[in-house]
Coordinates of C-alpha atoms and ligand atoms in Angstrom, one line a residue:
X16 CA -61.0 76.7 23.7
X17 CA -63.3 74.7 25.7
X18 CA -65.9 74.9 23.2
X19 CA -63.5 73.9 20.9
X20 CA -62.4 70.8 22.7
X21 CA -66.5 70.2 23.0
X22 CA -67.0 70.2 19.3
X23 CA -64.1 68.3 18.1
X24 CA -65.3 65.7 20.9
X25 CA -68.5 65.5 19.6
X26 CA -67.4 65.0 15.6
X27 CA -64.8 61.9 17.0
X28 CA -68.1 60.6 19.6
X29 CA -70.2 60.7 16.5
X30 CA -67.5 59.1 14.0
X31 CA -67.1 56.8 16.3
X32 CA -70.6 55.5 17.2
X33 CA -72.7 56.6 14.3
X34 CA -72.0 53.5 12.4
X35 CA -72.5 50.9 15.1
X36 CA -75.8 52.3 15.9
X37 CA -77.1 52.5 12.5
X38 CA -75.5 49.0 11.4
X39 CA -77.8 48.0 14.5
X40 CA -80.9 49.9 13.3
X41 CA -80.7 48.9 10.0
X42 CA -80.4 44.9 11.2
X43 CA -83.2 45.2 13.3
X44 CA -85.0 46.3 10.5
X45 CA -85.7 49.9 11.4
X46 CA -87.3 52.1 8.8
X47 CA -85.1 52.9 6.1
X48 CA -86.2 56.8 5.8
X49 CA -85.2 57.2 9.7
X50 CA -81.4 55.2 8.6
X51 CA -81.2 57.3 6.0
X52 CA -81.7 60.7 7.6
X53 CA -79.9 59.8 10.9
X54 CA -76.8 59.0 8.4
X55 CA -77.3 62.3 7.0
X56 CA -77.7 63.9 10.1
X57 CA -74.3 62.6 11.8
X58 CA -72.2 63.6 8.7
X59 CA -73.5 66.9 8.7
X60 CA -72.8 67.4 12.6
X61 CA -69.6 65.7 12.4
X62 CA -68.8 68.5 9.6
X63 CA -70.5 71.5 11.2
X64 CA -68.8 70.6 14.7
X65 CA -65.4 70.5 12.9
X66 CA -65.9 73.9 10.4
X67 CA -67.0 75.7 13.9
X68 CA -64.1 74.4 16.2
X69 CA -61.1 76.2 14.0
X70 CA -62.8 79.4 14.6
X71 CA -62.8 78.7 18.2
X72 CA -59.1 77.2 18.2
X73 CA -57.8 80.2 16.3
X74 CA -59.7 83.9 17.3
X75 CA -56.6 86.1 17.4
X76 CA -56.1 85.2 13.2
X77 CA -59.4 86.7 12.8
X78 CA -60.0 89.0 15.6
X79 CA -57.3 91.2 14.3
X80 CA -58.2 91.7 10.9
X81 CA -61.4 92.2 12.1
X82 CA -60.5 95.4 14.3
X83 CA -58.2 96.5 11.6
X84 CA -61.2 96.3 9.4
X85 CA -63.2 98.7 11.9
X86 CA -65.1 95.9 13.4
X87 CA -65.2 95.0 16.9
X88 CA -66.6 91.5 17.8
X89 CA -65.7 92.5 21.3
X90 CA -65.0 89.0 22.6
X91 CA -62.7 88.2 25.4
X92 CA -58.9 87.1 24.4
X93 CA -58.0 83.7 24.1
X94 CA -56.1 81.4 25.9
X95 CA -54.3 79.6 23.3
X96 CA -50.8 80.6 21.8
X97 CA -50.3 81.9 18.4
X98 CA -48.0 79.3 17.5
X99 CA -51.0 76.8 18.3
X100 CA -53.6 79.3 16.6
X101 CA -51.4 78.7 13.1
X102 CA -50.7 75.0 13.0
X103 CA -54.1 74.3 13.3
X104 CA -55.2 76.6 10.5
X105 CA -52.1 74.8 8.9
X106 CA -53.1 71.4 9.6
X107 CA -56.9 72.5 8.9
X108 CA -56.0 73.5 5.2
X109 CA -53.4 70.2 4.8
X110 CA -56.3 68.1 5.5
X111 CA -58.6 70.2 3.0
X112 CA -56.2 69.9 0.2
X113 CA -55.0 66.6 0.8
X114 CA -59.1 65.2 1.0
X115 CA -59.9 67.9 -2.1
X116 CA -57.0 66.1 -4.2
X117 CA -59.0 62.4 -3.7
X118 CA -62.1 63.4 -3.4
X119 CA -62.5 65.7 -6.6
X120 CA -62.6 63.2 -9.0
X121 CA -65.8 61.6 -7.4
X122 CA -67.6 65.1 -8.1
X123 CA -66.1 65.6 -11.9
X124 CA -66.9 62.0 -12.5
X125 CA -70.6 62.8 -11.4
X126 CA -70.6 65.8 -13.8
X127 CA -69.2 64.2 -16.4
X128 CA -71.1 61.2 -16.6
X129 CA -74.0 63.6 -16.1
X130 CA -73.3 65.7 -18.8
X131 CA -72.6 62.3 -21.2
X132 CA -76.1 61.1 -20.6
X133 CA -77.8 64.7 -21.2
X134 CA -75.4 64.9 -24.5
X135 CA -77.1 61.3 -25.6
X136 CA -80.4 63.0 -24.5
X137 CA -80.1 65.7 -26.9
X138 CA -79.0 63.5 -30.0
X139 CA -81.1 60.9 -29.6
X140 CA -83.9 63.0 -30.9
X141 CA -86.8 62.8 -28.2
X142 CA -90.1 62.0 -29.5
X143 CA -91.8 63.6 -26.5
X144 CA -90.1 66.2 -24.0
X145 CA -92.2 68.1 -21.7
X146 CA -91.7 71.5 -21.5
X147 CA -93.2 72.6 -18.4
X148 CA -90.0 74.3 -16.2
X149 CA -88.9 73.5 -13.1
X150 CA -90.8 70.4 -13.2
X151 CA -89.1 66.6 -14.3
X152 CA -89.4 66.0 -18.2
X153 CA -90.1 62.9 -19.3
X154 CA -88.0 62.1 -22.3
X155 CA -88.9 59.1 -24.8
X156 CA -86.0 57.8 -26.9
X157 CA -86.1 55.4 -29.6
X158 CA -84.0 52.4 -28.6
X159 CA -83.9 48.9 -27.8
X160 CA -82.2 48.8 -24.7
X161 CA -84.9 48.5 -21.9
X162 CA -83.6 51.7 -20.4
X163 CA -85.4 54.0 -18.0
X164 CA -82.7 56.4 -15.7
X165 CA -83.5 59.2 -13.6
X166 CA -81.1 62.0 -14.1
X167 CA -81.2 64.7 -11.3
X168 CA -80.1 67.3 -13.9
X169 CA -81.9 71.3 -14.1
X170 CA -84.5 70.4 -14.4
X171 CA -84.7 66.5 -13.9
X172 CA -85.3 64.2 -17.0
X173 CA -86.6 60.6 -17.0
X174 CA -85.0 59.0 -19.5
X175 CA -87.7 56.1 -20.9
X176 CA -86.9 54.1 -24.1
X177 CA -89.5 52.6 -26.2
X178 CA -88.4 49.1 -25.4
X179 CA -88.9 50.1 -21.6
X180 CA -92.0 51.2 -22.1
X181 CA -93.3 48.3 -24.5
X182 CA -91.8 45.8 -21.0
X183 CA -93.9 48.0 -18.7
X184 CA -97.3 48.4 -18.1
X185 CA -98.6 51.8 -17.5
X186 CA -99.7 51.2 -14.0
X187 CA -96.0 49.5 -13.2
X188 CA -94.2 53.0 -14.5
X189 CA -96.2 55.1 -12.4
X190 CA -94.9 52.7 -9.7
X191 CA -91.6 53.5 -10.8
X192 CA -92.0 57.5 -11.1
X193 CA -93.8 57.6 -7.6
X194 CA -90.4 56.1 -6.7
X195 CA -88.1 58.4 -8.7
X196 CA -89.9 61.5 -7.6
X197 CA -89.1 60.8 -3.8
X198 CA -85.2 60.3 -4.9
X199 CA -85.6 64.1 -6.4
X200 CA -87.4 65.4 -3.1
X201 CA -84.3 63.5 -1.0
X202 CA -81.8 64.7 -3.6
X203 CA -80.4 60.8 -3.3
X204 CA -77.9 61.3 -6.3
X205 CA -76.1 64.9 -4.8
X206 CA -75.9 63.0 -1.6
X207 CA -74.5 59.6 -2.9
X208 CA -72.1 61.6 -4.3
X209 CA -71.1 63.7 -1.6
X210 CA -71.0 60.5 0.5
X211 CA -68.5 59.2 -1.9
X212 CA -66.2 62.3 -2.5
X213 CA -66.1 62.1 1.5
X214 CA -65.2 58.4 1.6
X215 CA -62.6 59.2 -1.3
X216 CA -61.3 62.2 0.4
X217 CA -60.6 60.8 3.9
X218 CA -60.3 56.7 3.4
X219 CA -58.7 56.4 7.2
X220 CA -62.4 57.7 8.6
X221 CA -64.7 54.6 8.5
X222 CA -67.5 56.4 9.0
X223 CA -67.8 57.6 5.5
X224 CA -66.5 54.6 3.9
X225 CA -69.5 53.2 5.6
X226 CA -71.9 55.4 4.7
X227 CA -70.8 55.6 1.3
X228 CA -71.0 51.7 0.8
X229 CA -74.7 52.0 2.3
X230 CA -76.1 55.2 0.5
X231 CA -77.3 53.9 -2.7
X232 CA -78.9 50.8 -1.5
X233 CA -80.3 52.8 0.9
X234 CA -81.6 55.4 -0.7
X235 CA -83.4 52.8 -3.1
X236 CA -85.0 50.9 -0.1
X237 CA -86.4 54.6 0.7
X238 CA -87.7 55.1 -2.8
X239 CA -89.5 52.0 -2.4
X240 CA -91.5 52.9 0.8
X241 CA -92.8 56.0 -1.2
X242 CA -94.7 53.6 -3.0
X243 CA -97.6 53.4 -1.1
X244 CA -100.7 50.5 -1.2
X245 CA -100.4 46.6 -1.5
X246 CA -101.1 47.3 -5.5
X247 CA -99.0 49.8 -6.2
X248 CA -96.0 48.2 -4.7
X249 CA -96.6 45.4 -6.6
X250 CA -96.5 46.7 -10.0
X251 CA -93.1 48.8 -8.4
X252 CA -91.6 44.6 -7.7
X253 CA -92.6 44.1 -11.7
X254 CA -90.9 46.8 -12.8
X255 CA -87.9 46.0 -10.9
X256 CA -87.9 42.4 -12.2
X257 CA -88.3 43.7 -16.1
X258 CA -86.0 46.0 -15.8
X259 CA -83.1 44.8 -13.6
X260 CA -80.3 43.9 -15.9
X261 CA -78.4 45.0 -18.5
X262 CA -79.6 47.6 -20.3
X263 CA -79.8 50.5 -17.8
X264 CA -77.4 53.5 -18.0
X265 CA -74.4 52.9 -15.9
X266 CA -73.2 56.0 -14.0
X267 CA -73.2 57.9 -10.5
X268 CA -77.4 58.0 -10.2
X269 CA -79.6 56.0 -8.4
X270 CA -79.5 52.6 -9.1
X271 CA -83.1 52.5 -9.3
X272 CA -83.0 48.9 -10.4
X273 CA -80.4 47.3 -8.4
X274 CA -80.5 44.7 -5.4
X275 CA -84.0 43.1 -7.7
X276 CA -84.0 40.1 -5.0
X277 CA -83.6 42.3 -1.2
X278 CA -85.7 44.8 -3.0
X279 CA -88.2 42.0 -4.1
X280 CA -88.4 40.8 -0.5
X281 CA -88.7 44.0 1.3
X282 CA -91.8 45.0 -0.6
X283 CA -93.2 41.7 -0.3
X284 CA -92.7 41.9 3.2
X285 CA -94.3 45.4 3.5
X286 CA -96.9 43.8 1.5
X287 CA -97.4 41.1 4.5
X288 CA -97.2 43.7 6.9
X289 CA -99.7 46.0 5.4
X290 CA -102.4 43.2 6.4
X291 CA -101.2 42.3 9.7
X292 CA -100.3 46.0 11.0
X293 CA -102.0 48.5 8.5
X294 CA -101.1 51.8 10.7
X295 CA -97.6 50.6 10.8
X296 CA -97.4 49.8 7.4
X297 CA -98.8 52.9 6.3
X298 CA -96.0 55.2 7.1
X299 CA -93.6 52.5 5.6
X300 CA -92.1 52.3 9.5
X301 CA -91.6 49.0 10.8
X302 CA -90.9 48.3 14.3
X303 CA -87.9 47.9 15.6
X304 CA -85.7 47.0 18.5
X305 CA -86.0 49.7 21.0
X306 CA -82.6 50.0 21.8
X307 CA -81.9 50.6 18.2
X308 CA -84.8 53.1 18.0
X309 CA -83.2 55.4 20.9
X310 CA -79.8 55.4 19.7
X311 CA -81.2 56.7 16.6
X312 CA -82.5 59.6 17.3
X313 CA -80.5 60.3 19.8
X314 CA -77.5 60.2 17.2
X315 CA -80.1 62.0 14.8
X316 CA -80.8 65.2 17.7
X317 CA -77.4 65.2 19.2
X318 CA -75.7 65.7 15.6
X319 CA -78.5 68.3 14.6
X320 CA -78.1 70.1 17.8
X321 CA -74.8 70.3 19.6
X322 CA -73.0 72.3 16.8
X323 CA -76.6 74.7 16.7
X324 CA -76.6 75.2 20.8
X325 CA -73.1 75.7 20.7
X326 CA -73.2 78.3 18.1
X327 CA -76.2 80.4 19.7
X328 CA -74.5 80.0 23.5
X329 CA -73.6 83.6 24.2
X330 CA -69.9 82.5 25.2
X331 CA -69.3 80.8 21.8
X332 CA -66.4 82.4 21.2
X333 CA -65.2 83.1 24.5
X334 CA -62.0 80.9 25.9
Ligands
LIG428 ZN1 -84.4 54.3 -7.3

């Protein structure tokens, strides 16, 4: 029970906080990667804490079946009445369906959209595909759109058209596919949409509307810091500028050229930085307010930890 209590009290703490802290890390111009992660991080403790806490509320529903079964966890009997154990299993599966029946159409739409552009891939008649497995394919179509999308499908495809490529300069779309490949390392697009099937699923928790609204810009401000050298990042703000517009595929990915003018700055400003503060620079870090700092990765350990140490305590699933 009292771990119970401890875990839901973290998941609300975290709910809570988490967005205040990272609105303030992100203002004070903290690196982008460390946002990114610490969002991550706090909606994957806020989940863990609450999946381990109905286990904890509710031991007689599955201690039972367990002996029955020939098992026995030998664990010490709760405290908490049976009448308590089932309305939170109850409520537990309410608020599962209810956030399944909004948030589901966030994850077909993904899919679908998905499966459209792959379709248009296959018809389209590639003049070049790769066939090297497991590793992206770059596929060139025959259009005048100035398209070039990055879709995190088995395995990923880059979806160039010749009228991208005739805007671009070689150097400028390596730029962009040193930027792409550190959205498939992060697996940006599963996460944007997860963020979104949560913020779907439970609009009353403004933690996920928030992180939601912030993933995708985020995620390409990341993308950008991959690109590393005063050069590169350069011909990665010329690509942007050619290719921002209409043209690219619309869809669930990563907007990969969205925001052109913060996105513009930011690399310019990198740019500055890389002169004035090279070992900063370097890891694409920039300083920021300390306060902000702390409360970062405190919120990043906390919501990595408390659900793991409360799981390996030897009284888990005692009281
Ligand atoms: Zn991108």
């Amino acid at each position: 029970m009292l771990y119970g209590l401890v875990l839901t009290a973290f998941a609300a703490t975290i709910l809570v906080t988490a967005p205040r802290v990272l609105s303030r890390a992100e203002r004070s111009g903290f690196s982008p990667r460390h946002v990114q992660r610490a969002w991550r991080a706090a909606a994957g403790g806020v989940l863990a804490s609450l999946a381990l806490a109905i286990p904890v509320y509710t031991p007689d529903l599955w201690i039972a079946p367990m002996k029955a079964a020939g098992f026995d966890p030998g664990i010490g009997m709760p405290a908490v009445p049976i009448a308590a154990q089932a309305t939170v299993v109850v409520l537990a599966l309410l608020i599962l369906a209810v956030g399944w029946r909004r948030g589901a159409p966030a994850m077909r739409d993904y899919r679908r959209a998905l499966r459209v552009q792959l379709d248009r891939l296959e018809n389209s008649a590639p003049l070049l595909d790769e066939e090297d497995p497991g590793h992206p394919r770059l596929v060139i179509v025959e259009d005048e759109a100035p398209r070039l999308v990055l879709l995190p499908s088995r395995p990923p495809r880059v979806e160039a058209t010749t009228r991208a490529l005739d805007l671009l300069r070689p150097e400028e779309l390596n730029a962009v596919l040193t930027h792409m490949a550190g959205h498939l390392r992060r697996r940006d697009a599963q996460w944007m949409v997860f963020a979104d099937t949560l913020a779907d699923a439970y609009p009353a928790v403004r933690f996920f509307g928030r992180w939601a609204d912030h993933a995708a810009e985020l995620s390409e401000k990341v993308a950008d810091a991959d690109v590393h050298g005063a050069i590169a990042r350069a011909n990665l703000r010329r690509a942007i500028v050619k290719l921002s517009g209409p043209g690219q595929a619309t869809g669930p990915f990563c907007p990969c050229f969205a925001w052109p003018q913060q996105r513009q700055e930011e690399l310019t400003v990198h740019r500055v930085q890389a002169t004035a503060h090279p070992e900063v620079a370097v890891a694409g870090v920039r300083v920021g307010a300390p306060v902000a700092s702390a409360g970062l990765r405190v919120l990043t350990a906390a919501a990595l930890l408390v659900p793991s140490v409360v799981v390996l305590s030897p009284h888990f699933m005692y009281l």
